[in-house]
Tab-separated table of C-alpha atoms in Angstrom:
chain	number	residue	atom	x	y	z
A	1	MET	CA	24.578	-31.781	20.391
A	2	TYR	CA	28.027	-32.322	19.114
A	3	ASP	CA	29.380	-35.123	16.928
A	4	SER	CA	31.631	-37.732	18.621
A	5	ILE	CA	35.271	-36.706	19.033
A	6	ASN	CA	37.888	-38.862	17.421
A	7	ASP	CA	40.924	-39.926	19.358
A	8	SER	CA	43.449	-37.840	17.353
A	9	THR	CA	41.408	-34.662	18.030
A	10	LEU	CA	41.224	-35.378	21.696
A	11	GLU	CA	45.079	-35.998	21.728
A	12	ALA	CA	45.608	-32.735	19.938
A	13	TRP	CA	43.474	-30.908	22.496
A	14	VAL	CA	45.395	-32.399	25.417
A	15	GLY	CA	48.660	-31.332	23.743
A	16	THR	CA	47.277	-27.733	23.408
A	17	LEU	CA	46.201	-27.583	27.009
A	18	SER	CA	49.528	-29.070	28.203
A	19	ARG	CA	51.378	-26.227	26.344
A	20	GLY	CA	49.453	-23.774	28.414
A	21	GLU	CA	47.288	-22.668	25.558
A	22	SER	CA	43.536	-22.152	25.418
A	23	LEU	CA	41.266	-24.330	23.288
A	24	GLY	CA	38.918	-21.419	22.758
A	25	ARG	CA	35.119	-21.418	23.135
A	26	GLU	CA	34.033	-23.845	20.438
A	27	ASP	CA	36.564	-26.542	21.274
A	28	TYR	CA	35.950	-26.276	24.997
A	29	LEU	CA	32.246	-26.729	24.338
A	30	ARG	CA	33.014	-29.895	22.439
A	31	LEU	CA	35.354	-31.181	25.112
A	32	LEU	CA	32.877	-30.631	27.846
A	33	SER	CA	30.341	-32.653	25.827
A	34	LEU	CA	32.705	-35.639	25.821
A	35	SER	CA	30.813	-38.794	26.806
A	36	ASP	CA	32.820	-41.779	25.582
A	37	HIS	CA	33.839	-43.803	28.597
A	38	ASP	CA	37.200	-44.874	27.298
A	39	GLN	CA	38.092	-41.392	26.086
A	40	LEU	CA	37.093	-39.935	29.477
A	41	ALA	CA	39.262	-42.471	31.246
A	42	TRP	CA	42.185	-41.696	28.957
A	43	LEU	CA	41.779	-37.903	29.527
A	44	MET	CA	41.658	-38.328	33.209
A	45	GLY	CA	44.777	-40.496	33.151
A	46	GLN	CA	46.549	-37.766	31.173
A	47	ALA	CA	45.494	-35.230	33.840
A	48	ARG	CA	46.665	-37.438	36.664
A	49	ALA	CA	49.975	-37.852	34.954
A	50	VAL	CA	50.440	-34.088	34.873
A	51	ALA	CA	49.588	-34.009	38.631
A	52	ASP	CA	52.068	-36.771	39.296
A	53	ARG	CA	54.807	-34.886	37.475
A	54	GLU	CA	54.182	-31.651	39.447
A	55	PHE	CA	53.302	-33.069	42.857
A	56	GLY	CA	54.125	-36.727	42.948
A	57	ARG	CA	51.513	-38.720	44.891
A	58	GLY	CA	51.432	-36.496	47.950
A	59	VAL	CA	48.083	-34.888	48.675
A	60	TYR	CA	48.207	-31.593	50.512
A	61	ILE	CA	45.879	-31.293	53.553
A	62	ARG	CA	44.283	-28.106	54.830
A	63	GLY	CA	42.642	-27.828	58.136
A	64	LEU	CA	39.239	-26.229	57.646
A	65	ILE	CA	37.843	-24.185	60.577
A	66	GLU	CA	34.280	-22.892	59.914
A	67	ILE	CA	34.328	-19.744	62.019
A	68	SER	CA	30.723	-18.594	61.632
A	69	ASN	CA	27.458	-19.540	59.865
A	70	HIS	CA	26.058	-16.017	60.177
A	71	CYS	CA	25.881	-14.290	56.861
A	72	LYS	CA	24.451	-11.026	55.677
A	73	ASN	CA	23.868	-12.305	52.103
A	74	GLY	CA	20.970	-14.209	50.575
A	75	CYS	CA	22.612	-16.356	47.886
A	76	TYR	CA	19.763	-18.609	46.570
A	77	TYR	CA	21.818	-21.769	46.697
A	78	CYS	CA	23.333	-21.363	50.157
A	79	GLY	CA	22.028	-23.263	53.295
A	80	ILE	CA	23.266	-20.457	55.613
A	81	ARG	CA	21.703	-17.589	53.603
A	82	ASN	CA	20.293	-14.710	55.741
A	83	ALA	CA	16.710	-15.627	55.178
A	84	ASN	CA	16.996	-19.205	56.273
A	85	ALA	CA	15.326	-19.189	59.637
A	86	CYS	CA	15.875	-22.852	60.243
A	87	VAL	CA	19.591	-22.526	60.669
A	88	GLU	CA	21.051	-22.799	64.237
A	89	ARG	CA	23.459	-19.982	64.158
A	90	TYR	CA	26.894	-19.860	65.768
A	91	ARG	CA	30.200	-17.996	65.637
A	92	LEU	CA	33.464	-19.150	67.122
A	93	SER	CA	35.429	-17.027	69.540
A	94	SER	CA	39.083	-16.283	68.879
A	95	GLU	CA	39.950	-18.755	71.696
A	96	GLU	CA	37.856	-21.522	70.062
A	97	ILE	CA	39.750	-20.852	66.763
A	98	MET	CA	43.153	-21.072	68.461
A	99	ALA	CA	42.105	-24.291	70.029
A	100	CYS	CA	41.295	-25.676	66.600
A	101	CYS	CA	44.745	-24.616	65.284
A	102	ARG	CA	46.442	-26.242	68.303
A	103	GLN	CA	44.700	-29.508	67.592
A	104	GLY	CA	45.394	-29.258	63.901
A	105	TYR	CA	49.037	-28.495	64.432
A	106	GLU	CA	49.486	-31.491	66.691
A	107	LEU	CA	47.837	-33.666	63.994
A	108	GLY	CA	50.390	-32.333	61.397
A	109	PHE	CA	48.422	-29.669	59.534
A	110	ARG	CA	50.540	-26.798	58.209
A	111	THR	CA	47.794	-24.882	56.580
A	112	PHE	CA	44.731	-23.533	58.309
A	113	VAL	CA	41.669	-22.284	56.457
A	114	LEU	CA	39.297	-19.829	58.205
A	115	GLN	CA	35.958	-20.067	56.408
A	116	GLY	CA	32.707	-18.344	57.190
A	117	GLY	CA	29.706	-16.373	56.047
A	118	GLU	CA	29.999	-12.663	55.676
A	119	ASP	CA	29.354	-12.118	59.413
A	120	PRO	CA	29.387	-8.379	60.363
A	121	PHE	CA	30.265	-9.172	63.988
A	122	GLN	CA	33.528	-10.935	62.868
A	123	ASP	CA	34.658	-7.582	61.361
A	124	ASP	CA	37.948	-6.514	59.875
A	125	ASP	CA	39.489	-5.515	63.256
A	126	TRP	CA	38.543	-8.846	64.826
A	127	LEU	CA	39.879	-10.882	61.905
A	128	CYS	CA	43.134	-9.098	61.873
A	129	GLU	CA	43.638	-9.863	65.554
A	130	VAL	CA	42.920	-13.539	64.937
A	131	ILE	CA	45.290	-13.654	61.926
A	132	ALA	CA	48.060	-12.066	63.810
A	133	ARG	CA	47.672	-14.502	66.717
A	134	ILE	CA	47.718	-17.552	64.496
A	135	LYS	CA	50.768	-16.387	62.519
A	136	GLU	CA	52.595	-15.566	65.744
A	137	GLU	CA	51.949	-18.971	67.275
A	138	TYR	CA	52.317	-20.935	64.125
A	139	SER	CA	54.723	-19.036	62.015
A	140	ASP	CA	55.601	-22.090	59.905
A	141	CYS	CA	52.016	-22.480	58.785
A	142	ALA	CA	50.133	-20.972	55.940
A	143	LEU	CA	46.844	-19.258	56.678
A	144	THR	CA	44.003	-19.050	54.173
A	145	LEU	CA	40.855	-16.892	54.489
A	146	SER	CA	37.474	-17.541	52.912
A	147	VAL	CA	35.288	-14.864	54.359
A	148	GLY	CA	33.690	-13.345	51.358
A	149	GLU	CA	33.609	-10.022	49.706
A	150	ARG	CA	35.431	-7.243	51.568
A	151	SER	CA	36.923	-3.884	50.792
A	152	GLU	CA	40.345	-3.419	49.211
A	153	GLN	CA	41.431	-1.810	52.516
A	154	ALA	CA	40.295	-4.949	54.440
A	155	TYR	CA	42.078	-7.274	52.114
A	156	GLU	CA	45.212	-5.123	52.478
A	157	ARG	CA	44.990	-5.273	56.250
A	158	PHE	CA	44.466	-9.095	56.193
A	159	ARG	CA	47.649	-9.417	54.063
A	160	ARG	CA	49.649	-7.205	56.351
A	161	ALA	CA	48.361	-9.140	59.425
A	162	GLY	CA	49.868	-12.298	57.832
A	163	ALA	CA	47.277	-14.050	55.710
A	164	ASP	CA	48.791	-15.886	52.863
A	165	ARG	CA	45.903	-17.167	50.751
A	166	TYR	CA	42.373	-16.184	50.014
A	167	LEU	CA	39.531	-18.306	48.584
A	168	LEU	CA	36.652	-16.462	46.920
A	169	ARG	CA	34.595	-18.599	44.498
A	170	HIS	CA	33.399	-16.567	41.595
A	171	GLU	CA	30.480	-19.135	41.325
A	172	THR	CA	29.949	-18.208	37.714
A	173	ALA	CA	31.693	-15.995	35.234
A	174	ASN	CA	28.442	-15.280	33.291
A	175	ALA	CA	26.773	-12.088	34.489
A	176	VAL	CA	23.299	-13.167	33.563
A	177	HIS	CA	23.726	-16.495	35.331
A	178	TYR	CA	25.199	-14.681	38.402
A	179	SER	CA	21.950	-12.699	38.641
A	180	MET	CA	19.986	-15.999	38.623
A	181	LEU	CA	21.947	-17.207	41.701
A	182	HIS	CA	22.146	-14.087	43.749
A	183	PRO	CA	19.788	-11.250	44.957
A	184	GLU	CA	20.038	-7.829	43.470
A	185	SER	CA	21.974	-6.596	46.462
A	186	MET	CA	24.937	-8.624	45.232
A	187	SER	CA	27.034	-7.516	42.329
A	188	PHE	CA	28.752	-9.630	39.655
A	189	GLU	CA	31.107	-6.672	38.983
A	190	ASN	CA	32.115	-6.471	42.630
A	191	ARG	CA	32.905	-10.162	42.812
A	192	MET	CA	35.292	-9.920	39.819
A	193	LEU	CA	36.784	-6.738	41.365
A	194	CYS	CA	37.432	-8.489	44.594
A	195	LEU	CA	39.222	-11.339	42.864
A	196	ARG	CA	41.429	-8.993	40.841
A	197	THR	CA	42.200	-7.019	43.999
A	198	LEU	CA	43.216	-10.222	45.933
A	199	LYS	CA	45.572	-11.162	43.144
A	200	ALA	CA	47.122	-7.625	42.941
A	201	LEU	CA	47.742	-7.623	46.758
A	202	GLY	CA	49.895	-10.770	46.421
A	203	PHE	CA	47.507	-13.335	47.999
A	204	GLN	CA	47.678	-16.798	46.663
A	205	THR	CA	44.149	-16.487	45.195
A	206	GLY	CA	41.500	-19.156	44.755
A	207	ALA	CA	38.461	-18.795	42.519
A	208	GLY	CA	36.047	-21.506	41.481
A	209	MET	CA	32.448	-22.504	40.574
A	210	MET	CA	29.664	-24.897	41.218
A	211	VAL	CA	28.956	-27.496	38.531
A	212	GLY	CA	25.317	-27.952	37.681
A	213	SER	CA	23.852	-24.919	39.450
A	214	PRO	CA	20.383	-23.878	38.421
A	215	GLY	CA	20.450	-22.062	35.011
A	216	GLN	CA	23.999	-23.202	34.156
A	217	THR	CA	24.738	-24.288	30.619
A	218	LEU	CA	27.899	-25.630	29.044
A	219	GLU	CA	28.353	-22.102	27.671
A	220	CYS	CA	28.399	-20.867	31.292
A	221	LEU	CA	31.144	-23.396	32.145
A	222	VAL	CA	33.163	-22.339	29.138
A	223	ASP	CA	32.858	-18.728	30.318
A	224	ASP	CA	34.318	-19.979	33.634
A	225	LEU	CA	37.266	-21.594	31.896
A	226	LEU	CA	37.917	-18.469	29.871
A	227	PHE	CA	37.689	-16.375	33.078
A	228	LEU	CA	40.090	-18.599	34.930
A	229	GLU	CA	42.586	-18.336	32.005
A	230	ALA	CA	42.508	-14.585	32.305
A	231	LEU	CA	42.731	-14.463	36.225
A	232	GLN	CA	45.289	-17.207	36.487
A	233	PRO	CA	44.457	-18.165	40.118
A	234	GLN	CA	46.796	-20.198	42.222
A	235	MET	CA	43.852	-22.324	43.607
A	236	ILE	CA	40.571	-23.414	42.063
A	237	GLY	CA	37.829	-24.786	44.278
A	238	MET	CA	35.060	-26.546	42.265
A	239	GLY	CA	32.424	-29.041	43.167
A	240	PRO	CA	28.982	-30.150	42.090
A	241	PHE	CA	25.929	-28.086	43.108
A	242	ILE	CA	23.984	-29.733	45.973
A	243	PRO	CA	20.535	-28.249	46.839
A	244	ALA	CA	20.160	-26.983	50.421
A	245	PRO	CA	16.797	-27.310	52.286
A	246	HIS	CA	14.881	-24.066	52.987
A	247	THR	CA	16.397	-22.178	50.037
A	248	PRO	CA	14.894	-21.193	46.734
A	249	PHE	CA	16.812	-23.994	45.046
A	250	ALA	CA	15.856	-26.693	47.542
A	251	LYS	CA	14.069	-28.818	44.959
A	252	GLU	CA	16.575	-28.387	42.124
A	253	PRO	CA	18.629	-31.418	40.992
A	254	ALA	CA	22.162	-31.813	42.082
A	255	GLY	CA	25.073	-31.318	39.718
A	256	SER	CA	26.844	-34.091	37.856
A	257	VAL	CA	29.765	-35.916	39.349
A	258	PRO	CA	31.031	-37.119	35.953
A	259	LEU	CA	31.012	-33.552	34.562
A	260	THR	CA	32.809	-32.347	37.705
A	261	LEU	CA	35.481	-34.893	37.202
A	262	LEU	CA	35.879	-33.952	33.596
A	263	LEU	CA	36.265	-30.358	34.538
A	264	LEU	CA	38.894	-31.247	37.172
A	265	SER	CA	40.869	-33.010	34.558
A	266	VAL	CA	40.559	-30.024	32.057
A	267	LEU	CA	41.676	-27.691	34.784
A	268	ARG	CA	44.717	-29.808	35.751
A	269	LEU	CA	45.802	-29.993	32.102
A	270	ARG	CA	45.349	-26.300	31.516
A	271	PHE	CA	46.855	-25.164	34.904
A	272	PRO	CA	49.424	-27.878	35.711
A	273	ARG	CA	50.564	-26.344	39.039
A	274	VAL	CA	47.248	-25.004	40.356
A	275	LEU	CA	46.140	-26.246	43.785
A	276	LEU	CA	43.065	-28.251	43.126
A	277	PRO	CA	40.897	-29.712	45.955
A	278	ALA	CA	38.875	-32.837	45.825
A	279	THR	CA	35.934	-31.252	47.537
A	280	THR	CA	33.574	-32.408	50.237
A	281	ALA	CA	30.650	-31.926	47.820
A	282	LEU	CA	32.152	-34.737	45.632
A	283	SER	CA	32.195	-37.093	48.553
A	284	THR	CA	28.587	-36.101	49.575
A	285	LEU	CA	27.270	-37.166	46.157
A	286	ASP	CA	29.489	-40.147	45.566
A	287	PRO	CA	31.026	-42.279	48.365
A	288	GLN	CA	34.218	-42.609	46.198
A	289	GLY	CA	34.030	-38.978	45.103
A	290	GLN	CA	37.260	-37.917	46.852
A	291	GLU	CA	39.259	-40.781	45.350
A	292	LYS	CA	37.836	-40.098	41.950
A	293	GLY	CA	38.678	-36.392	42.225
A	294	LEU	CA	42.306	-37.215	43.025
A	295	LEU	CA	42.492	-39.746	40.172
A	296	ALA	CA	41.138	-36.982	37.849
A	297	GLY	CA	43.931	-34.604	38.885
A	298	ALA	CA	43.124	-32.992	42.232
A	299	ASN	CA	45.883	-32.681	44.767
A	300	VAL	CA	44.316	-31.063	47.900
A	301	ILE	CA	41.923	-32.306	50.565
A	302	MET	CA	40.423	-30.111	53.280
A	303	PRO	CA	39.533	-32.126	56.467
A	304	ASN	CA	37.345	-30.441	58.961
A	305	LEU	CA	39.019	-29.061	62.114
A	306	SER	CA	35.936	-27.201	63.315
A	307	PRO	CA	34.631	-28.052	66.886
A	308	LEU	CA	32.319	-31.144	66.688
A	309	THR	CA	29.658	-29.177	68.388
A	310	VAL	CA	29.247	-26.899	65.310
A	311	ARG	CA	30.107	-28.958	62.261
A	312	ARG	CA	26.490	-29.977	61.483
A	313	LYS	CA	25.453	-26.385	61.779
A	314	TYR	CA	27.659	-25.224	58.869
A	315	ALA	CA	25.244	-26.802	56.309
A	316	LEU	CA	25.852	-25.087	53.002
A	317	TYR	CA	23.951	-27.876	51.347
A	318	ALA	CA	22.076	-31.080	52.269
A	319	ASP	CA	23.801	-34.054	53.893
A	320	LYS	CA	27.190	-32.372	53.921
A	321	LYS	CA	29.930	-34.746	55.173
A	322	TYR	CA	31.804	-33.698	58.295
A	323	LEU	CA	32.710	-36.906	60.073
A	324	GLY	CA	34.742	-40.030	58.969
A	325	ASN	CA	37.271	-39.256	56.257
A	326	GLU	CA	36.149	-35.567	56.203
A	327	ALA	CA	37.174	-35.085	59.932
A	328	ALA	CA	40.607	-33.902	60.805
A	329	GLU	CA	40.771	-36.158	63.846
A	330	GLN	CA	40.497	-39.195	61.483
A	331	ILE	CA	43.695	-38.190	59.604
A	332	GLY	CA	45.145	-41.679	60.046
A	333	ARG	CA	42.080	-43.199	58.484
A	334	LEU	CA	42.274	-40.747	55.627
A	335	ASP	CA	45.904	-41.690	54.984
A	336	GLU	CA	45.009	-45.337	54.905
A	337	LYS	CA	42.246	-44.743	52.434
A	338	LEU	CA	44.647	-42.696	50.198
A	339	LYS	CA	47.278	-45.457	50.298
A	340	LYS	CA	44.864	-47.973	48.882
A	341	ILE	CA	44.800	-45.908	45.602
A	342	GLY	CA	48.466	-45.052	45.588
A	343	PHE	CA	48.567	-41.733	47.342
A	344	HIS	CA	49.730	-40.430	50.699
A	345	ILE	CA	49.203	-37.394	52.759
A	346	SER	CA	51.792	-34.588	52.333
A	347	TYR	CA	52.349	-32.590	55.508
A	348	GLU	CA	53.967	-29.629	53.800
A	349	ARG	CA	52.499	-26.182	53.682
A	350	GLY	CA	51.749	-26.841	50.034
A	351	ASP	CA	52.171	-23.405	48.591
A	352	PHE	CA	51.677	-22.625	44.903
A	353	LYS	CA	54.902	-22.839	42.985
A	354	PRO	CA	54.927	-20.601	39.894
């Protein structure tokens, strides 16, 4: 346990982060232990002020299309892991994906996110064809991929085909912790290599982690912060761990919403222009999670554009939200909710601005 933090120390830390400087391991550990309600509220207000300065009160929207829940991997936390026989599997055809894009474009989306498990049937050739079709028909839109670990050659082909961004959560920057979350067939070193490769190829690259995953300590989260400082991603996707049924972690407790919000604020202060979502996982654990995430410094929301017939099947964790404010077709309802707390939807592409 750490002693309480006085206000002058907290102000000094915020100043350090706002100058683009690291706090270092020991002070990050102390900051992540912050529990005083007034100090947390002040910190989040400082983070929101940075987000307001960089982005105003507009919230970027991304149309999420979950293209397949088939996956060759057996990540212990994931509801669509290969060993889960209770999952009703599906994969979208290229025509179904294009239909999602058409609906999204009419609703005002100018970024599409193709997310799926590492499905061998949706191979590099197939993905390149889909990417090219989307970019040909919607040349004014950004296209983000989130389809896992691939070869450098595959990433290069995706980039040439027109993909702009790539999301690949590192999950944890601690190698020992990584081995607690994944089977031996998966490599911490390869995950790190993939992220470095994506950056080198010119993708707007997204990393990120779960908060409160089994075996995680505050030391692990500091490892994440230090890793992100080294990687300098353009996007950081982070949400609380939520246990998924029929997985090795099904009975583990969920992660902490307050700690997730604290980390969002720290990330906004340290990376002022990073694209930072208020994730569906936050809304799943807390009915006001999305709003709280925005007020803590987030500036992106990813409504679901997937066909209604498959949304419940992409169950990465228990009780995942996919209707209501999480649904793309309810974009008007989402805008009304945002306006109640002083935000509005931004219909721009929302690229990272160095």
